[in-house]
Short mmCIF file of C-alpha atoms and ligand atoms in Angstrom, two decimals:
data_model
loop_
_atom_site.label_atom_id
_atom_site.label_comp_id
_atom_site.label_asym_id
_atom_site.label_seq_id
_atom_site.Cartn_x
_atom_site.Cartn_y
_atom_site.Cartn_z
CA MET A 1 121.63 103.68 97.11
CA ASN A 2 123.75 101.59 94.52
CA LYS A 3 122.66 103.44 91.22
CA ARG A 4 123.88 106.69 93.26
CA ASP A 5 127.31 105.19 94.19
CA SER A 6 127.72 103.72 90.97
CA GLU A 7 126.81 107.32 88.97
CA ALA A 8 129.26 109.29 91.73
CA LEU A 9 132.05 106.43 90.98
CA ALA A 10 131.36 106.83 87.13
CA ALA A 11 132.04 110.70 87.70
CA CYS A 12 135.10 110.25 89.20
CA PHE A 13 136.39 108.11 86.86
CA ALA A 14 135.57 110.80 84.07
CA GLU A 15 137.11 113.29 85.94
CA ARG A 16 140.38 110.76 85.42
CA GLY A 17 139.96 110.78 82.22
CA TYR A 18 138.18 107.30 81.43
CA SER A 19 135.49 106.96 79.31
CA ILE A 20 132.48 105.27 80.51
CA GLN A 21 131.08 102.38 78.28
CA GLU A 22 127.56 101.83 77.51
CA LYS A 23 127.94 98.22 76.25
CA GLU A 24 129.98 95.87 79.01
CA GLN A 25 132.12 94.22 76.28
CA ASP A 26 133.72 97.41 75.13
CA ALA A 27 134.85 98.37 78.42
CA ASP A 28 138.58 97.26 79.51
CA ILE A 29 137.33 97.68 83.41
CA ILE A 30 134.28 96.15 84.31
CA LEU A 31 133.12 96.76 87.87
CA LEU A 32 130.11 95.24 89.20
CA ASN A 33 128.23 97.05 92.03
CA THR A 34 125.81 94.31 93.96
CA CYS A 35 122.92 94.30 96.43
CA SER A 36 122.95 91.31 99.16
CA VAL A 37 119.38 92.17 100.53
CA ARG A 38 118.00 89.18 99.68
CA ASP A 39 119.92 85.77 98.73
CA GLY A 40 118.46 85.65 95.05
CA ALA A 41 120.38 88.97 94.29
CA GLU A 42 123.76 87.49 95.91
CA HIS A 43 123.56 85.05 93.63
CA LYS A 44 122.90 86.72 90.73
CA ALA A 45 125.97 89.11 91.09
CA VAL A 46 128.20 86.23 91.34
CA GLY A 47 126.46 84.38 88.50
CA LYS A 48 126.87 87.72 86.14
CA MET A 49 130.31 88.04 87.77
CA GLN A 50 131.31 84.32 86.43
CA MET A 51 129.57 84.82 82.91
CA LEU A 52 131.93 88.36 82.52
CA ILE A 53 135.01 86.60 83.28
CA ALA A 54 134.10 83.43 81.13
CA GLN A 55 133.16 85.66 78.17
CA ALA A 56 136.48 87.33 78.22
CA ARG A 57 138.39 84.10 78.61
CA LEU A 58 136.74 82.65 75.72
CA HIS A 59 137.09 85.86 73.07
CA LYS A 60 141.14 86.21 74.61
CA GLU A 61 140.31 89.42 76.16
CA LYS A 62 142.38 91.37 78.59
CA LYS A 63 140.15 92.84 81.20
CA ILE A 64 140.33 94.00 84.67
CA PHE A 65 137.05 92.58 87.07
CA GLY A 66 136.39 94.31 89.96
CA ILE A 67 132.90 93.36 92.55
CA MET A 68 131.95 95.99 94.89
CA GLY A 69 128.80 96.62 97.00
CA CYS A 70 127.04 94.94 99.71
CA ALA A 71 127.71 91.38 97.73
CA ALA A 72 131.17 92.29 98.30
CA GLN A 73 131.36 93.67 101.53
CA VAL A 74 129.51 90.27 102.83
CA LEU A 75 131.18 87.26 100.82
CA GLY A 76 134.93 89.45 100.81
CA GLU A 77 138.00 87.19 100.06
CA SER A 78 135.82 84.02 99.48
CA LEU A 79 134.83 85.73 96.15
CA VAL A 80 138.27 85.31 95.29
CA HIS A 81 137.83 81.54 95.20
CA ASP A 82 134.33 82.07 93.67
CA LEU A 83 135.48 84.00 91.05
CA PRO A 84 139.16 82.66 89.10
CA GLY A 85 139.97 86.05 87.20
CA ILE A 86 138.61 88.58 89.59
CA HIS A 87 140.99 91.22 90.66
CA LEU A 88 139.52 93.41 93.30
CA VAL A 89 136.51 92.93 95.24
CA ILE A 90 135.89 96.03 97.32
CA GLY A 91 133.56 96.65 100.56
CA THR A 92 131.23 99.42 100.80
CA HIS A 93 133.49 101.98 103.08
CA ARG A 94 136.47 101.58 100.60
CA TYR A 95 135.06 103.41 97.31
CA HIS A 96 137.04 106.36 97.75
CA ARG A 97 140.21 103.72 97.10
CA ILE A 98 138.71 102.13 93.83
CA PRO A 99 141.07 104.20 91.83
CA GLU A 100 143.92 104.05 93.01
CA TYR A 101 144.05 100.25 93.16
CA LEU A 102 142.90 99.99 89.92
CA GLU A 103 145.69 101.70 88.29
CA ALA A 104 147.54 99.61 90.26
CA LEU A 105 145.68 96.82 88.15
CA LEU A 106 146.42 98.54 85.08
CA LYS A 107 150.06 98.32 86.07
CA ASP A 108 150.29 94.30 87.31
CA SER A 109 146.72 92.22 86.17
CA SER A 110 148.39 89.33 88.29
CA LYS A 111 147.47 90.96 91.36
CA VAL A 112 144.25 90.34 93.32
CA ILE A 113 143.26 92.90 95.73
CA VAL A 114 140.78 92.68 98.26
CA ASP A 115 139.88 95.73 100.60
CA CYS A 116 136.42 95.12 102.64
CA SER A 117 137.81 96.90 105.54
CA GLY A 118 136.19 99.51 108.32
CA ILE A 119 132.85 99.43 108.23
CA THR A 120 132.57 100.49 111.49
CA GLU A 121 134.15 103.49 110.53
CA LYS A 122 132.65 106.79 108.96
CA PRO A 123 133.03 106.02 104.96
CA VAL A 124 135.38 108.90 103.18
CA SER A 125 133.07 110.31 100.99
CA PHE A 126 133.35 110.28 97.38
CA GLN A 127 129.98 111.61 96.60
CA ASN A 128 130.75 115.27 96.04
CA HIS A 129 130.96 114.28 92.26
CA LEU A 130 128.18 116.07 90.53
CA LEU A 131 126.76 113.43 87.91
CA GLN A 132 128.49 113.97 84.12
CA ARG A 133 126.17 113.31 81.70
CA VAL A 134 127.60 110.34 79.82
CA SER A 135 126.18 111.70 76.43
CA PRO A 136 126.09 115.56 76.82
CA ASN A 137 122.50 115.46 74.64
CA THR A 138 120.94 113.83 77.82
CA ILE A 139 119.10 115.96 79.96
CA GLN A 140 118.22 114.65 83.42
CA ALA A 141 115.53 116.14 85.48
CA SER A 142 116.12 114.83 88.93
CA ALA A 143 119.07 113.68 91.35
CA PHE A 144 120.03 111.70 94.10
CA VAL A 145 121.81 112.97 96.59
CA ASN A 146 123.47 110.84 99.25
CA ILE A 147 122.92 112.51 102.90
CA MET A 148 123.75 109.46 105.39
CA HIS A 149 125.14 105.93 105.51
CA GLY A 150 124.39 103.00 107.32
CA CYS A 151 121.95 101.69 109.69
CA ASN A 152 121.74 100.93 113.49
CA GLN A 153 118.15 99.97 113.57
CA TYR A 154 119.03 96.22 113.25
CA CYS A 155 115.80 94.71 112.14
CA THR A 156 115.82 91.03 112.64
CA TYR A 157 115.54 90.20 108.82
CA CYS A 158 118.05 92.66 107.52
CA ILE A 159 121.71 92.47 106.33
CA VAL A 160 122.15 96.11 105.52
CA PRO A 161 123.55 97.08 109.38
CA TYR A 162 126.63 94.32 108.39
CA THR A 163 127.21 95.51 104.88
CA ARG A 164 126.88 99.33 105.27
CA GLY A 165 127.62 99.79 108.53
CA HIS A 166 126.85 102.12 111.64
CA GLU A 167 125.04 105.73 110.89
CA PHE A 168 127.07 108.51 109.55
CA SER A 169 125.72 111.61 108.35
CA ARG A 170 126.75 114.10 105.96
CA SER A 171 126.61 117.80 107.43
CA ILE A 172 123.54 120.48 106.34
CA GLU A 173 126.03 122.94 104.68
CA GLU A 174 127.82 120.17 102.62
CA ILE A 175 124.65 118.54 101.19
CA VAL A 176 123.07 122.02 100.61
CA HIS A 177 126.05 122.85 98.74
CA GLU A 178 126.35 119.70 96.39
CA CYS A 179 122.27 120.49 95.73
CA GLU A 180 122.88 124.52 94.73
CA ALA A 181 125.12 122.81 92.06
CA LEU A 182 122.98 120.21 90.35
CA ALA A 183 120.52 123.03 90.83
CA LYS A 184 123.28 125.29 88.80
CA GLU A 185 123.22 121.91 86.00
CA GLY A 186 119.58 122.29 85.56
CA ILE A 187 118.38 119.53 87.77
CA LYS A 188 115.17 120.50 89.21
CA GLU A 189 114.03 117.75 91.58
CA ILE A 190 116.12 116.17 94.54
CA ILE A 191 115.89 112.64 96.16
CA LEU A 192 117.60 112.35 99.18
CA LEU A 193 118.99 109.33 99.75
CA GLY A 194 119.65 107.14 103.10
CA GLN A 195 118.73 103.57 104.54
CA ILE A 196 116.83 105.49 107.22
CA VAL A 197 116.46 109.34 106.47
CA THR A 198 114.67 110.13 109.19
CA ASN A 199 117.24 109.43 111.35
CA PHE A 200 119.64 112.38 109.44
CA GLY A 201 122.01 113.87 111.76
CA LYS A 202 120.56 112.20 115.00
CA ARG A 203 123.80 111.91 116.53
CA GLU A 204 125.83 115.09 114.98
CA ILE A 205 123.10 117.80 114.80
CA HIS A 206 120.88 119.28 118.04
CA VAL A 207 116.99 119.32 117.32
CA SER A 208 116.61 123.01 116.84
CA GLU A 209 115.28 125.22 119.27
CA ASP A 210 111.38 124.93 118.00
CA GLY A 211 111.58 121.54 117.73
CA LYS A 212 112.73 120.79 114.56
CA THR A 213 114.62 117.29 113.72
CA PRO A 214 118.05 117.22 111.79
CA PHE A 215 116.30 116.02 109.06
CA VAL A 216 113.28 118.32 108.77
CA GLN A 217 115.99 121.23 109.05
CA LEU A 218 117.80 119.83 106.34
CA LEU A 219 114.59 120.05 103.89
CA ASP A 220 113.98 123.72 104.96
CA ALA A 221 117.87 124.41 104.23
CA ILE A 222 117.10 122.27 100.68
CA HIS A 223 113.85 124.24 100.45
CA GLU A 224 115.54 127.49 100.15
CA ILE A 225 117.55 126.74 96.71
CA GLU A 226 116.71 128.69 93.94
CA GLY A 227 116.29 126.10 90.83
CA ILE A 228 115.33 123.08 92.61
CA GLU A 229 111.52 123.01 92.51
CA ARG A 230 110.33 119.24 93.99
CA ILE A 231 112.15 117.37 97.01
CA ARG A 232 111.63 113.91 97.64
CA PHE A 233 113.42 111.36 99.90
CA THR A 234 113.79 107.43 100.27
CA ALA A 235 113.78 105.46 102.60
CA PRO A 236 111.96 106.56 106.24
CA HIS A 237 110.71 104.88 108.87
CA PRO A 238 107.67 105.17 110.54
CA LYS A 239 109.36 106.64 113.51
CA GLY A 240 110.92 109.33 112.13
CA TYR A 241 107.32 110.62 111.26
CA GLY A 242 106.60 113.10 113.81
CA ASP A 243 104.80 116.08 114.24
CA ASP A 244 107.62 118.30 112.84
CA LEU A 245 108.11 116.21 109.73
CA ILE A 246 104.01 115.90 108.74
CA GLU A 247 103.65 119.62 109.16
CA SER A 248 106.27 120.28 106.79
CA TYR A 249 104.08 119.13 104.11
CA GLN A 250 101.87 121.57 104.86
CA ARG A 251 104.48 124.41 105.18
CA LEU A 252 106.94 123.38 102.29
CA PRO A 253 105.64 123.45 98.94
CA LYS A 254 108.48 122.22 97.28
CA LEU A 255 107.89 119.01 99.30
CA CYS A 256 106.29 116.46 97.53
CA GLN A 257 102.98 114.78 98.44
CA SER A 258 104.35 111.43 98.21
CA ALA A 259 106.29 108.93 101.03
CA HIS A 260 107.39 105.42 100.70
CA ILE A 261 106.97 104.31 104.06
CA PRO A 262 108.33 100.79 104.69
CA VAL A 263 105.50 99.10 107.08
CA GLN A 264 106.78 95.30 106.69
CA SER A 265 104.06 93.28 108.59
CA GLY A 266 100.67 94.56 109.61
CA SER A 267 100.97 91.94 112.99
CA ASN A 268 102.13 93.93 116.04
CA ARG A 269 103.52 90.41 117.44
CA ILE A 270 106.07 90.48 113.78
CA LEU A 271 106.36 94.09 113.89
CA LYS A 272 108.29 93.20 117.45
CA GLU A 273 110.12 90.12 116.56
CA MET A 274 111.50 92.02 113.24
CA HIS A 275 112.38 94.63 115.94
CA ARG A 276 110.77 97.21 114.07
CA GLY A 277 109.65 99.84 117.06
CA TYR A 278 105.98 100.69 116.00
CA THR A 279 102.45 99.08 116.03
CA GLY A 280 100.39 98.75 113.11
CA GLU A 281 97.61 101.59 115.01
CA HIS A 282 100.94 103.97 115.10
CA PHE A 283 101.43 103.75 111.32
CA LEU A 284 97.98 104.04 110.51
CA GLU A 285 98.02 107.05 112.45
CA ILE A 286 100.55 108.42 110.96
CA LEU A 287 98.67 107.72 107.41
CA SER A 288 95.99 109.18 108.56
CA LYS A 289 97.95 112.63 109.91
CA LEU A 290 99.90 112.91 106.80
CA ARG A 291 96.38 112.62 104.82
CA ASN A 292 95.00 115.35 106.83
CA VAL A 293 97.79 117.88 105.71
CA GLN A 294 97.66 116.78 102.12
CA PRO A 295 95.14 114.79 101.07
CA SER A 296 96.27 114.13 97.91
CA MET A 297 99.25 111.88 99.30
CA GLY A 298 100.38 109.24 97.37
CA ILE A 299 101.63 106.59 99.63
CA ALA A 300 103.77 103.26 99.28
CA THR A 301 105.07 100.72 101.39
CA ASP A 302 107.14 97.28 101.48
CA ILE A 303 105.75 94.43 102.96
CA ILE A 304 107.35 91.47 103.95
CA VAL A 305 105.26 88.14 104.02
CA GLY A 306 106.53 84.95 105.83
CA PHE A 307 108.86 86.25 108.37
CA PRO A 308 109.55 83.29 110.61
CA GLY A 309 106.51 82.31 112.73
CA GLU A 310 103.96 84.84 110.89
CA THR A 311 100.69 82.55 111.20
CA ASP A 312 97.73 82.72 109.03
CA GLU A 313 96.53 85.09 112.20
CA ASP A 314 99.52 87.49 111.53
CA PHE A 315 99.08 87.37 107.81
CA GLN A 316 95.17 87.91 108.34
CA LYS A 317 96.49 91.27 110.14
CA THR A 318 98.81 92.28 107.57
CA LEU A 319 95.73 92.15 104.66
CA GLU A 320 93.98 94.09 107.35
CA LEU A 321 96.44 96.80 107.74
CA VAL A 322 96.48 97.26 104.08
CA ARG A 323 92.77 97.38 103.33
CA LYS A 324 92.67 100.42 105.90
CA ALA A 325 95.87 102.02 104.95
CA ARG A 326 95.22 101.94 101.17
CA PHE A 327 98.39 102.47 99.55
CA ASP A 328 99.10 103.61 96.33
CA ASN A 329 101.40 100.93 95.57
CA ALA A 330 103.26 98.54 97.96
CA PHE A 331 106.34 96.21 97.17
CA LEU A 332 106.09 93.15 98.48
CA PHE A 333 108.66 90.64 99.23
CA LYS A 334 108.70 86.89 100.52
CA TYR A 335 111.40 86.57 103.26
CA SER A 336 114.38 85.77 102.14
CA PRO A 337 116.87 84.14 105.23
CA ARG A 338 119.97 86.23 105.10
CA GLU A 339 123.15 84.46 107.35
CA GLY A 340 124.44 86.18 110.43
CA THR A 341 120.94 88.04 110.88
CA PRO A 342 118.95 87.11 113.60
CA ALA A 343 115.64 85.44 112.01
CA ALA A 344 117.55 83.56 110.13
CA LYS A 345 118.39 81.75 113.04
CA MET A 346 114.72 81.84 114.30
CA PRO A 347 112.62 78.68 114.63
CA ASN A 348 109.38 78.27 112.77
CA GLN A 349 110.77 79.06 109.45
CA VAL A 350 107.72 79.38 106.61
CA PRO A 351 107.67 77.35 104.24
CA MET A 352 107.89 78.44 100.43
CA ARG A 353 104.42 77.63 99.44
CA ILE A 354 103.19 79.41 101.92
CA LYS A 355 105.07 82.13 101.65
CA GLU A 356 103.93 82.22 97.41
CA GLU A 357 100.13 81.74 98.79
CA ARG A 358 100.63 84.87 100.92
CA HIS A 359 102.42 86.86 98.23
CA ALA A 360 99.92 85.99 95.68
CA GLU A 361 96.92 86.95 97.82
CA LEU A 362 98.40 90.10 99.02
CA MET A 363 99.76 91.38 95.55
CA ARG A 364 95.70 90.76 94.64
CA VAL A 365 94.56 92.68 97.64
CA VAL A 366 97.06 95.70 96.86
CA ASN A 367 96.57 95.77 92.92
CA GLU A 368 92.62 95.66 93.52
CA LEU A 369 93.20 98.95 95.99
CA SER A 370 95.72 100.71 93.84
CA ALA A 371 93.50 100.41 90.50
CA GLU A 372 90.92 102.23 92.16
CA ILE A 373 92.75 104.80 93.35
CA PHE A 374 94.67 105.29 89.77
CA GLN A 375 90.95 105.01 88.54
CA GLN A 376 90.14 108.20 90.85
CA MET A 377 92.88 110.24 89.39
CA ILE A 378 90.95 110.18 85.74
CA GLY A 379 90.02 113.59 84.62
CA LYS A 380 92.24 115.22 87.85
CA THR A 381 94.92 118.33 86.38
CA VAL A 382 98.46 117.00 87.66
CA GLU A 383 101.84 118.68 87.41
CA VAL A 384 104.35 116.53 86.37
CA LEU A 385 107.93 116.57 85.89
CA VAL A 386 109.04 114.91 82.79
CA GLU A 387 111.37 112.70 82.89
CA GLY A 388 112.34 111.34 79.07
CA PRO A 389 110.96 108.51 76.96
CA SER A 390 108.96 106.12 78.47
CA ARG A 391 110.90 102.62 78.97
CA ARG A 392 108.03 100.73 77.14
CA ASN A 393 107.33 102.93 74.07
CA PRO A 394 109.76 105.39 73.18
CA ASN A 395 107.41 107.62 70.88
CA ARG A 396 105.85 108.71 73.95
CA LEU A 397 107.05 110.32 77.32
CA GLN A 398 106.84 110.00 80.65
CA GLY A 399 107.30 111.98 84.38
CA ARG A 400 105.92 111.64 87.48
CA SER A 401 103.26 113.57 89.37
CA ARG A 402 103.85 114.98 92.91
CA CYS A 403 102.49 112.49 94.29
CA ASN A 404 104.87 109.96 92.59
CA LYS A 405 102.35 108.77 89.70
CA ILE A 406 103.99 107.66 86.74
CA VAL A 407 102.55 109.57 83.68
CA LEU A 408 102.91 108.73 80.03
CA PHE A 409 101.71 111.01 76.94
CA GLU A 410 102.84 112.57 73.61
CA GLY A 411 104.91 115.23 73.62
CA ASP A 412 107.62 117.10 72.23
CA LYS A 413 111.63 115.93 73.55
CA ASP A 414 112.15 119.94 74.64
CA TRP A 415 109.71 118.88 77.18
CA ILE A 416 112.23 116.83 79.23
CA GLY A 417 113.33 118.49 82.32
CA THR A 418 110.15 120.70 82.24
CA ILE A 419 107.35 120.67 84.46
CA ARG A 420 104.08 120.81 82.83
CA ARG A 421 100.30 120.15 83.44
CA PHE A 422 98.16 117.30 82.18
CA ARG A 423 95.08 115.84 82.66
CA ILE A 424 94.26 111.99 83.33
CA THR A 425 92.77 110.68 80.88
CA ARG A 426 93.20 106.88 81.46
CA SER A 427 94.97 104.43 83.84
CA GLY A 428 96.51 101.97 83.61
CA GLN A 429 98.02 99.19 86.11
CA TYR A 430 101.13 101.07 87.77
CA SER A 431 100.86 104.33 85.98
CA LEU A 432 98.29 107.16 84.39
CA TYR A 433 98.19 108.59 80.63
CA GLY A 434 97.80 112.33 80.17
CA GLU A 435 97.17 114.92 77.95
CA GLU A 436 98.89 118.21 78.35
CA VAL A 437 96.83 121.21 79.73
CA LYS A 438 97.66 124.66 78.17
CA ASN A 439 96.79 127.60 79.97
S1 SF4 B 501 115.60 100.39 108.78
FE1 SF4 B 501 115.80 99.63 106.84
S2 SF4 B 501 118.00 99.23 106.66
FE2 SF4 B 501 117.93 99.40 108.79
S3 SF4 B 501 117.75 97.66 109.53
FE3 SF4 B 501 115.38 97.93 109.03
S4 SF4 B 501 114.93 97.31 107.00
FE4 SF4 B 501 117.70 97.62 107.26
#
């Protein structure tokens, strides 16, 4: 979400004649987009801004410093005291005012502007800016498209409803228009974004006569766009996997066979305390329905260990669910108390040592299971959208299969942005290696 916000803001500045610098030290204006989902992320953001301001002072450089995103929304005015030298603190619903504020600050850098208002209002969309390639030589195959803002679920551990505000959805027409323009730019894959995408349009759009939720209506509409060959989305909520969405995986060939469905815990007692709104049994039923319509479905999840009051028995239930679910990948988090959320005040906070032990044990099980799944891919042929050079070895290229596995291979730079077929020759911890299949 932050990545897309930063891209849209960069495009908005480019339109106004600014240029985007790759290195912080070359910029006259530095805007730091921040996350506050965990305590560590917030500290990291503030520490980074302190360092940037100190560096500019040391070199006697005059720069404008701004901080945006969830940490700015949560910390607000206090950042002016904690970050002497900051010029702009801007909350998540005020991004559309950033250009105007920066222009004022460029004229008078002695000012400090703090604007974190409007959190309960529908944010003014500034997302329609297409990705403007910073370098004309960069070919981009995928684009993020924001379909909604905010979240009304209020999971008891989560800060997001307080930093991103209430759920508001864009209209199907506006999103389709953005996707059509991206397709004309050569984008082949659309990744729909939102805190809880399966709630898209819940209040604004009716369920269709044939029972399709607004989210599925949106998938149908994007599926019609010529040039778009793949559709993905993140993050859904298990409650959103009704039969209409499950059937879409069979009905819509462009919808990739992958799903990142956060389960968070395998214990029904903890799921209730978390205010998640489903049980472990319901979650497993969704996976089995999905695998029924698409046996090659790649399924990833998020899990929190050490939620307040989590006993050994609760943790065993999480291990049990993970073994049954056989996730392709799982992102594991140690519970981090966020001030202002109900869980931070719950009794029986779990000591860090236990969180670490549970995290390590769960990681071992997840890795073992996913290694088996990756191993089973050897010898299979998969369709890959080529994204660009591999992060670790620039002599190799990388792309993603339809079930969202990273595939590494040797090939020509001209392949970037194209869809090709590869035979998997070996597997690594989190990726597969392949050779192109010509036919
Ligand atoms: S659904 Fe996701 S974003 Fe919303 S409160 Fe729960 S964890 Fe946070």
